[in-house]
Coordinates of C-alpha atoms and ligand atoms in Angstrom, one line a residue:
X1 CA 7.8 -38.9 8.1
X2 CA 8.2 -35.6 6.3
X3 CA 6.3 -32.7 7.7
X4 CA 4.1 -30.8 5.2
X5 CA 5.8 -27.6 4.0
X6 CA 3.9 -24.4 4.1
X7 CA 5.4 -21.6 2.0
X8 CA 4.3 -18.0 2.5
X9 CA 5.1 -15.5 -0.3
X10 CA 5.4 -11.9 0.7
X11 CA 5.6 -10.4 4.2
X12 CA 3.2 -7.5 3.8
X13 CA 0.1 -7.1 6.0
X14 CA -1.4 -10.4 4.8
X15 CA 1.8 -12.5 4.6
X16 CA 3.4 -11.5 7.9
X17 CA 0.1 -11.8 9.8
X18 CA -0.4 -15.3 8.4
X19 CA 3.1 -16.2 9.6
X20 CA 2.6 -14.7 13.1
X21 CA -0.7 -16.5 13.5
X22 CA 0.6 -19.8 12.3
X23 CA 3.6 -19.8 14.6
X24 CA 1.1 -19.5 17.5
X25 CA -1.4 -22.0 16.2
X26 CA 0.8 -24.9 14.9
X27 CA 3.0 -27.2 17.0
X28 CA 6.6 -27.6 15.9
X29 CA 6.0 -31.2 14.7
X30 CA 2.9 -30.3 12.6
X31 CA 4.5 -28.5 9.7
X32 CA 7.6 -26.8 8.3
X33 CA 6.9 -23.1 7.6
X34 CA 8.9 -20.9 5.2
X35 CA 8.4 -17.2 4.7
X36 CA 9.9 -15.5 1.6
X37 CA 10.2 -11.8 1.3
X38 CA 12.2 -9.3 -0.8
X39 CA 13.6 -7.4 2.2
X40 CA 14.7 -8.3 5.8
X41 CA 12.0 -6.0 7.1
X42 CA 8.2 -5.7 6.9
X43 CA 6.9 -2.2 6.2
X44 CA 3.6 -0.5 7.0
X45 CA 2.4 0.4 3.5
X46 CA -0.4 2.6 5.0
X47 CA 2.3 5.0 6.2
X48 CA 4.2 5.2 2.9
X49 CA 2.7 8.6 1.9
X50 CA 4.2 10.1 5.1
X51 CA 7.6 8.6 4.2
X52 CA 7.3 9.9 0.7
X53 CA 6.4 13.4 1.9
X54 CA 9.1 13.4 4.5
X55 CA 6.8 13.9 7.5
X56 CA 7.7 10.4 8.9
X57 CA 11.2 8.9 8.6
X58 CA 11.1 5.6 6.7
X59 CA 12.8 3.8 9.6
X60 CA 9.6 4.3 11.6
X61 CA 7.7 2.3 9.0
X62 CA 10.2 -0.6 8.9
X63 CA 9.9 -3.6 11.2
X64 CA 12.8 -6.2 11.2
X65 CA 11.2 -9.5 10.4
X66 CA 13.6 -11.4 12.8
X67 CA 12.1 -9.3 15.6
X68 CA 8.6 -10.7 15.1
X69 CA 8.9 -14.3 13.9
X70 CA 9.9 -17.2 16.0
X71 CA 12.9 -18.6 14.1
X72 CA 12.6 -22.0 15.7
X73 CA 9.2 -22.3 13.9
X74 CA 9.7 -20.3 10.7
X75 CA 12.5 -20.3 8.2
X76 CA 12.9 -16.9 6.7
X77 CA 14.3 -16.4 3.3
X78 CA 15.2 -13.0 1.7
X79 CA 14.7 -13.5 -2.0
X80 CA 12.6 -12.5 -5.0
X81 CA 9.7 -14.7 -6.0
X82 CA 10.0 -15.2 -9.8
X83 CA 7.4 -17.8 -10.6
X84 CA 5.0 -20.5 -9.4
X85 CA 5.0 -23.9 -11.1
X86 CA 1.7 -25.3 -9.8
X87 CA 1.9 -28.7 -11.5
X88 CA 5.2 -29.4 -9.7
X89 CA 4.1 -27.5 -6.5
X90 CA 7.3 -25.4 -6.8
X91 CA 8.1 -21.8 -6.3
X92 CA 11.1 -20.4 -8.2
X93 CA 13.0 -17.7 -6.3
X94 CA 15.9 -15.7 -7.8
X95 CA 18.4 -17.9 -6.0
X96 CA 16.8 -21.2 -5.4
X97 CA 13.7 -23.3 -5.7
X98 CA 11.2 -24.4 -3.0
X99 CA 8.7 -27.2 -2.9
X100 CA 5.4 -26.6 -1.1
X101 CA 2.5 -28.6 0.1
X102 CA 0.5 -25.5 0.9
X103 CA 1.2 -22.1 -0.5
X104 CA 0.1 -18.7 0.7
X105 CA 0.3 -15.8 -1.8
X106 CA 0.5 -12.4 -0.2
X107 CA 2.5 -10.5 -2.8
X108 CA 0.5 -7.3 -2.7
X109 CA 0.1 -4.7 -5.4
X110 CA 1.9 -3.1 -8.3
X111 CA 1.2 0.3 -9.8
X112 CA -1.0 0.1 -12.9
X113 CA 0.0 2.5 -15.8
X114 CA -3.3 2.1 -17.5
X115 CA -1.6 2.2 -20.9
X116 CA -1.1 5.9 -20.7
X117 CA 2.0 7.0 -22.8
X118 CA 5.0 8.0 -20.7
X119 CA 3.5 6.9 -17.4
X120 CA 5.3 3.7 -16.8
X121 CA 8.7 5.2 -17.9
X122 CA 8.6 8.6 -16.3
X123 CA 6.0 8.8 -13.5
X124 CA 6.9 8.1 -9.9
X125 CA 4.9 5.7 -7.7
X126 CA 4.8 5.0 -4.0
X127 CA 4.8 1.2 -3.5
X128 CA 7.5 0.4 -0.9
X129 CA 10.1 2.1 1.3
X130 CA 12.6 2.7 -1.4
X131 CA 10.2 4.2 -3.9
X132 CA 8.7 6.5 -1.1
X133 CA 12.2 7.6 -0.2
X134 CA 13.0 8.2 -3.9
X135 CA 10.0 10.5 -4.3
X136 CA 11.0 12.5 -1.2
X137 CA 14.6 12.9 -2.5
X138 CA 13.5 13.7 -6.0
X139 CA 11.3 16.6 -4.7
X140 CA 14.1 17.9 -2.6
X141 CA 16.6 17.6 -5.5
X142 CA 14.3 19.6 -7.8
X143 CA 13.9 22.3 -5.2
X144 CA 17.7 22.4 -4.7
X145 CA 18.3 22.5 -8.4
X146 CA 15.8 25.4 -8.8
X147 CA 17.4 27.3 -6.0
X148 CA 20.9 26.9 -7.4
X149 CA 20.1 27.8 -11.1
X150 CA 20.8 31.3 -12.5
X151 CA 17.9 30.8 -15.0
X152 CA 14.9 29.7 -12.9
X153 CA 12.8 26.8 -14.3
X154 CA 9.4 27.1 -12.5
X155 CA 8.4 23.6 -13.6
X156 CA 10.8 22.2 -11.0
X157 CA 8.5 23.6 -8.3
X158 CA 5.4 22.1 -9.9
X159 CA 4.3 18.8 -8.3
X160 CA 1.4 16.8 -9.9
X161 CA -0.3 13.9 -8.1
X162 CA -2.2 11.9 -10.6
X163 CA -5.2 9.7 -9.7
X164 CA -6.9 10.9 -6.5
X165 CA -8.2 8.1 -4.3
X166 CA -7.0 7.5 -0.7
X167 CA -3.3 7.3 -1.6
X168 CA -3.3 10.5 -3.6
X169 CA -5.4 12.5 -1.1
X170 CA -3.3 11.3 1.9
X171 CA -0.1 12.1 0.0
X172 CA -1.3 15.6 -0.9
X173 CA -2.3 16.2 2.7
X174 CA 1.2 15.3 4.0
X175 CA 3.0 17.2 1.2
X176 CA 1.1 20.4 1.8
X177 CA 2.2 20.2 5.4
X178 CA 5.9 19.6 4.5
X179 CA 6.4 22.0 1.6
X180 CA 7.0 25.1 3.8
X181 CA 9.8 23.2 5.6
X182 CA 11.4 22.2 2.3
X183 CA 11.1 25.8 1.0
X184 CA 12.8 27.1 4.1
X185 CA 15.6 24.7 3.6
X186 CA 16.3 25.9 0.1
X187 CA 15.3 29.6 0.5
X188 CA 12.4 29.3 -1.8
X189 CA 9.2 31.4 -1.4
X190 CA 6.5 28.9 -0.7
X191 CA 3.9 30.7 -2.9
X192 CA 6.0 29.7 -5.9
X193 CA 5.3 26.0 -5.4
X194 CA 2.2 24.6 -7.1
X195 CA 0.7 21.4 -6.0
X196 CA -1.8 19.9 -8.4
X197 CA -4.1 16.9 -7.9
X198 CA -5.4 15.4 -11.1
X199 CA -8.5 13.4 -10.1
X200 CA -11.2 11.7 -12.1
X201 CA -14.3 13.6 -13.2
X202 CA -16.8 14.1 -10.3
X203 CA -14.7 12.0 -7.9
X204 CA -11.9 12.5 -5.5
X205 CA -12.3 9.7 -2.9
X206 CA -14.2 6.8 -4.5
X207 CA -16.1 4.7 -1.9
X208 CA -16.4 7.6 0.6
X209 CA -19.6 9.4 1.4
X210 CA -20.1 12.6 -0.7
X211 CA -20.1 14.9 2.4
X212 CA -16.7 13.5 3.5
X213 CA -15.4 13.8 -0.1
X214 CA -16.5 17.4 -0.1
X215 CA -14.8 18.1 3.2
X216 CA -11.5 16.5 2.0
X217 CA -11.5 18.6 -1.2
X218 CA -12.3 21.8 0.7
X219 CA -9.6 21.1 3.3
X220 CA -6.9 20.5 0.7
X221 CA -7.9 23.4 -1.5
X222 CA -7.9 25.8 1.5
X223 CA -4.2 24.8 2.0
X224 CA -3.3 25.5 -1.6
X225 CA -3.8 22.1 -3.4
X226 CA -5.2 22.8 -6.9
X227 CA -7.7 19.9 -7.6
X228 CA -8.4 19.4 -11.3
X229 CA -11.1 16.9 -12.4
X230 CA -10.0 15.8 -15.8
X231 CA -12.0 13.9 -18.4
X232 CA -8.9 12.0 -19.5
X233 CA -5.2 11.8 -18.6
X234 CA -3.6 11.6 -22.0
X235 CA 0.2 11.4 -21.5
X236 CA 3.2 12.3 -19.4
X237 CA 5.8 13.4 -22.0
X238 CA 8.7 15.9 -22.2
X239 CA 8.2 16.8 -18.6
X240 CA 4.5 17.8 -19.2
X241 CA 1.4 16.2 -17.9
X242 CA -1.2 16.3 -20.7
X243 CA -4.8 15.9 -19.9
X244 CA -8.2 16.8 -21.4
X245 CA -11.0 18.7 -19.8
X246 CA -14.1 20.2 -21.4
X247 CA -12.9 18.9 -24.7
X248 CA -9.7 21.0 -24.4
X249 CA -6.2 19.6 -24.1
X250 CA -4.2 21.2 -21.3
X251 CA -0.6 20.8 -20.1
X252 CA 1.2 21.2 -16.7
X253 CA 5.0 21.4 -17.0
X254 CA 6.6 19.4 -14.2
X255 CA 9.5 17.2 -13.4
X256 CA 7.5 15.5 -10.7
X257 CA 4.5 13.4 -11.6
X258 CA 3.5 10.9 -8.9
X259 CA 1.0 8.4 -10.1
X260 CA -1.3 7.0 -7.4
X261 CA -4.2 6.1 -9.7
X262 CA -4.3 2.4 -10.1
X263 CA -2.9 -0.8 -8.6
X264 CA -2.9 -4.3 -9.9
X265 CA -1.9 -7.7 -8.6
X266 CA 1.7 -8.9 -8.8
X267 CA 2.7 -10.2 -12.3
X268 CA 4.2 -13.4 -10.7
X269 CA 0.8 -15.1 -10.4
X270 CA -0.5 -13.8 -13.7
X271 CA 1.9 -16.3 -15.2
X272 CA 0.9 -19.1 -12.8
X273 CA -2.3 -19.8 -14.6
X274 CA -4.5 -19.0 -11.6
X275 CA -8.1 -17.7 -12.3
X276 CA -7.9 -13.9 -12.3
X277 CA -10.5 -11.3 -11.9
X278 CA -9.7 -7.6 -12.1
X279 CA -6.0 -8.7 -12.2
X280 CA -6.4 -10.5 -8.8
X281 CA -6.7 -14.1 -7.9
X282 CA -10.3 -15.4 -7.5
X283 CA -10.8 -17.1 -4.2
X284 CA -13.5 -19.0 -2.3
X285 CA -14.7 -17.5 1.0
X286 CA -12.2 -19.7 2.8
X287 CA -9.4 -17.9 1.0
X288 CA -8.4 -20.9 -1.2
X289 CA -7.9 -20.3 -4.9
X290 CA -11.0 -21.3 -6.9
X291 CA -8.9 -23.6 -9.1
X292 CA -6.1 -24.8 -6.8
X293 CA -6.9 -26.1 -3.4
X294 CA -3.3 -26.0 -2.3
X295 CA -3.1 -22.2 -2.7
X296 CA -4.4 -19.7 -0.2
X297 CA -4.4 -16.0 -1.2
X298 CA -4.5 -13.0 1.1
X299 CA -4.6 -9.2 0.8
X300 CA -4.4 -7.2 -2.4
X301 CA -3.6 -10.4 -4.3
X302 CA -7.1 -11.8 -3.5
X303 CA -10.3 -10.9 -5.4
X304 CA -13.1 -10.9 -2.8
X305 CA -16.6 -9.7 -3.1
X306 CA -19.3 -8.7 -0.6
X307 CA -22.8 -10.1 -0.3
X308 CA -23.9 -7.9 -3.3
X309 CA -21.2 -9.3 -5.5
X310 CA -19.2 -6.0 -5.4
X311 CA -15.4 -6.1 -5.0
X312 CA -14.3 -5.3 -1.5
X313 CA -11.7 -2.5 -1.6
X314 CA -8.2 -3.7 -0.7
X315 CA -7.1 -2.3 2.7
X316 CA -4.7 -3.3 5.3
X317 CA -7.6 -4.3 7.5
X318 CA -9.0 -6.7 4.9
X319 CA -5.5 -8.3 4.5
X320 CA -5.2 -8.8 8.2
X321 CA -8.7 -10.4 8.6
X322 CA -8.0 -12.7 5.6
X323 CA -4.6 -13.7 7.1
X324 CA -6.3 -14.7 10.4
X325 CA -8.8 -17.0 8.5
X326 CA -6.0 -18.4 6.3
X327 CA -3.9 -19.4 9.3
X328 CA -6.9 -21.0 11.0
X329 CA -7.7 -22.9 7.8
X330 CA -4.2 -24.1 7.3
X331 CA -4.3 -25.5 10.9
X332 CA -7.7 -27.1 10.2
X333 CA -6.5 -28.6 6.9
X334 CA -3.5 -30.2 8.6
X335 CA -5.8 -31.6 11.4
X336 CA -8.5 -32.8 8.9
X337 CA -11.1 -30.4 10.2
X338 CA -13.6 -28.3 8.2
X339 CA -12.4 -24.9 6.9
X340 CA -14.2 -21.7 7.9
X341 CA -15.2 -18.7 5.8
X342 CA -13.8 -15.2 5.9
X343 CA -16.8 -12.9 6.4
X344 CA -15.3 -9.4 6.4
X345 CA -17.1 -7.1 8.9
X346 CA -18.2 -3.9 7.4
X347 CA -14.9 -2.0 7.2
X348 CA -14.4 1.5 8.5
X349 CA -12.7 3.8 6.0
X350 CA -10.3 6.6 6.7
X351 CA -8.1 9.0 4.9
X352 CA -5.8 11.5 6.6
X353 CA -5.4 15.0 5.2
X354 CA -2.1 15.8 6.9
X355 CA -1.2 15.6 10.5
X356 CA -4.3 17.1 12.1
X357 CA -7.1 16.6 9.6
X358 CA -8.9 13.7 8.0
X359 CA -12.1 12.0 7.1
X360 CA -13.4 8.6 8.2
X361 CA -16.5 6.4 8.5
X362 CA -16.8 4.3 11.6
X363 CA -19.8 2.1 12.1
X364 CA -21.7 4.1 9.5
X365 CA -20.9 7.4 11.3
X366 CA -19.0 10.2 9.6
X367 CA -15.9 11.5 11.4
X368 CA -14.1 14.7 10.4
X369 CA -11.0 16.6 11.3
X370 CA -8.6 15.5 14.1
X371 CA -10.9 12.8 15.3
X372 CA -10.4 11.0 12.0
X373 CA -6.6 11.1 12.5
X374 CA -7.0 9.6 15.9
X375 CA -9.2 6.8 14.4
X376 CA -6.4 6.0 11.9
X377 CA -3.7 6.1 14.6
X378 CA -5.7 3.7 16.8
X379 CA -5.9 1.2 13.8
X380 CA -2.2 1.5 13.1
X381 CA -1.3 1.0 16.7
X382 CA -3.7 -1.9 17.1
X383 CA -2.1 -3.6 14.2
X384 CA 1.4 -3.2 15.7
X385 CA 0.1 -4.7 19.0
X386 CA -1.4 -7.7 17.1
X387 CA 1.9 -8.2 15.3
X388 CA 4.4 -7.9 18.1
X389 CA 2.7 -7.1 21.4
X390 CA 3.5 -4.2 23.7
X391 CA 7.2 -4.3 22.8
X392 CA 6.6 -3.6 19.1
X393 CA 3.9 -1.1 19.9
X394 CA 6.1 0.9 22.2
X395 CA 9.0 0.8 19.7
X396 CA 7.1 1.7 16.5
X397 CA 3.7 3.0 17.7
X398 CA 2.2 6.2 16.3
X399 CA 1.7 8.4 19.3
X400 CA 2.0 11.7 17.6
X401 CA -1.7 12.0 17.4
X402 CA -1.8 15.7 16.4
Ligands
FAD501 C1 0.6 5.1 0.5 C2 -0.5 4.2 0.9 C3 -1.4 4.5 1.8 C4 -2.3 3.6 2.2 N1 -3.2 4.0 3.2 C5 -4.0 3.0 3.7 C6 -4.8 3.3 4.9 O1 -4.8 4.4 5.4 N2 -5.6 2.3 5.4 C7 -5.6 1.0 4.8 O2 -6.3 0.1 5.3 N3 -4.9 0.8 3.7 C8 -4.1 1.7 3.1 N4 -3.4 1.4 2.1 C9 -3.5 0.1 1.4 C10 -2.8 -1.0 2.1 O3 -1.5 -0.6 2.4 C11 -2.8 -2.3 1.3 O4 -4.2 -2.6 1.1 C12 -2.1 -3.4 2.0 O5 -0.7 -3.1 2.1 C13 -2.3 -4.7 1.3 O6 -1.6 -5.7 2.1 P1 -0.9 -7.0 1.3 O7 -0.4 -7.9 2.4 O8 -1.9 -7.5 0.3 O9 0.3 -6.4 0.5 P2 1.6 -5.5 0.9 O10 1.4 -4.9 2.2 O11 1.8 -4.7 -0.3 O12 2.7 -6.6 1.0 C14 3.2 -7.4 -0.1 C15 4.7 -7.6 0.1 O13 5.2 -8.5 -0.8 C16 6.5 -8.1 -1.2 N5 6.7 -8.6 -2.5 C17 6.1 -8.2 -3.7 N6 6.5 -8.9 -4.7 C18 7.5 -9.7 -4.2 C19 8.3 -10.7 -4.9 N7 8.3 -11.0 -6.2 N8 9.2 -11.4 -4.1 C20 9.3 -11.2 -2.8 N9 8.5 -10.3 -2.1 C21 7.6 -9.6 -2.9 C22 6.4 -6.6 -1.2 O14 7.7 -6.0 -1.0 C23 5.5 -6.3 -0.1 O15 6.2 -6.0 1.1 C24 -2.4 2.3 1.6 C25 -1.5 2.0 0.6 C26 -0.5 2.9 0.2 C27 0.5 2.5 -0.8

């Protein structure tokens, strides 16, 4: 008799954790499992801002998938997911087609250009290892080209981070730490570099307590980040960021505009006819799609609300918790047992502001400064331990606490 085929799309936090849990929970004769991912490595997306700033080499964030999966239990395919044909229970990859009995979607996020002219075409975003590396090399290229030009173009030393939020704030914190090193490398006076952060009006870190938000803003400003709360970002055109504040249009000339403002779910499942909310797939509390009970969804791809009906912010922790419930429910489904619900515990929130500063809430307590960095490092290391035990933790762990 054919074994049911479980196909997992994407090996981000949600997808890889589903695979690792399933290989422990299912016996070899219970199912065939296939994991599909773009690259031969998983990466820790929550460290990408460090890779983009150059404070952490990208190889530290990459984890070879063959090192964490049991290949006698999981087939691993490196390919691009192109579309899902739900009526035929098939997934079309760039190079082949797969039939599934149960599907797990963990395709993560895409940057959202919000319809702002020039953003999609010219702004940079930090979504994976290659885009993070591209940002780092682009900044270095502009500094080098400034240093080597007879006629100096100051806009090459202007960096604008658009959007605020955790990603923008964390990236600004890392960059401000790294800029003196890049300046030294290219013989540039560091006071000539301008680092702007264009945030929404009255908000820098949405979802964080106001006192933590104020602390983060003061910390970044004291190290030279110019925070601008704009009424509206209008365009990024002709190497100028154009925004409006107090009913006046203003411009910042720059060759480096990094957009961290919005993310949306992967376009693959927009075309699959799944019920979407806020561009994510609506799921029941057991992580099954609301309209297709052969499809589980984890991480940023899943639209999940709390008991008040508010959307739960997508974080690595949320993706990991959902993956654990999904793996358990797949095993239950195969054994004709009842499915359980994912009840996310109240999540801690943290944002680093460079190597030795940060803000966090842990069990409703505010944490500031280096202690917040320690909290984040503990979370990152715990994740590595869950994924690959002591071996992976010792190989890739974040022990540079300060
Ligand atoms: C710079 C940065 C800093 C962050 N900091 C934090 C933090 O401090 N704490 C925190 O909790 N969260 C943080 N986050 C958010 C966190 O990383 C995400 O919530 C988390 O990655 C979501 O996990 P996921 O499994 O849904 O998706 P991802 O981790 O994004 O994984 C999806 C994977 O699917 C792959 N994929 C996508 N499309 C395809 C396709 N068509 N075919 C094949 N493969 C595909 C992608 O390459 C990707 O590896 C941060 C995010 C960023 C970008």
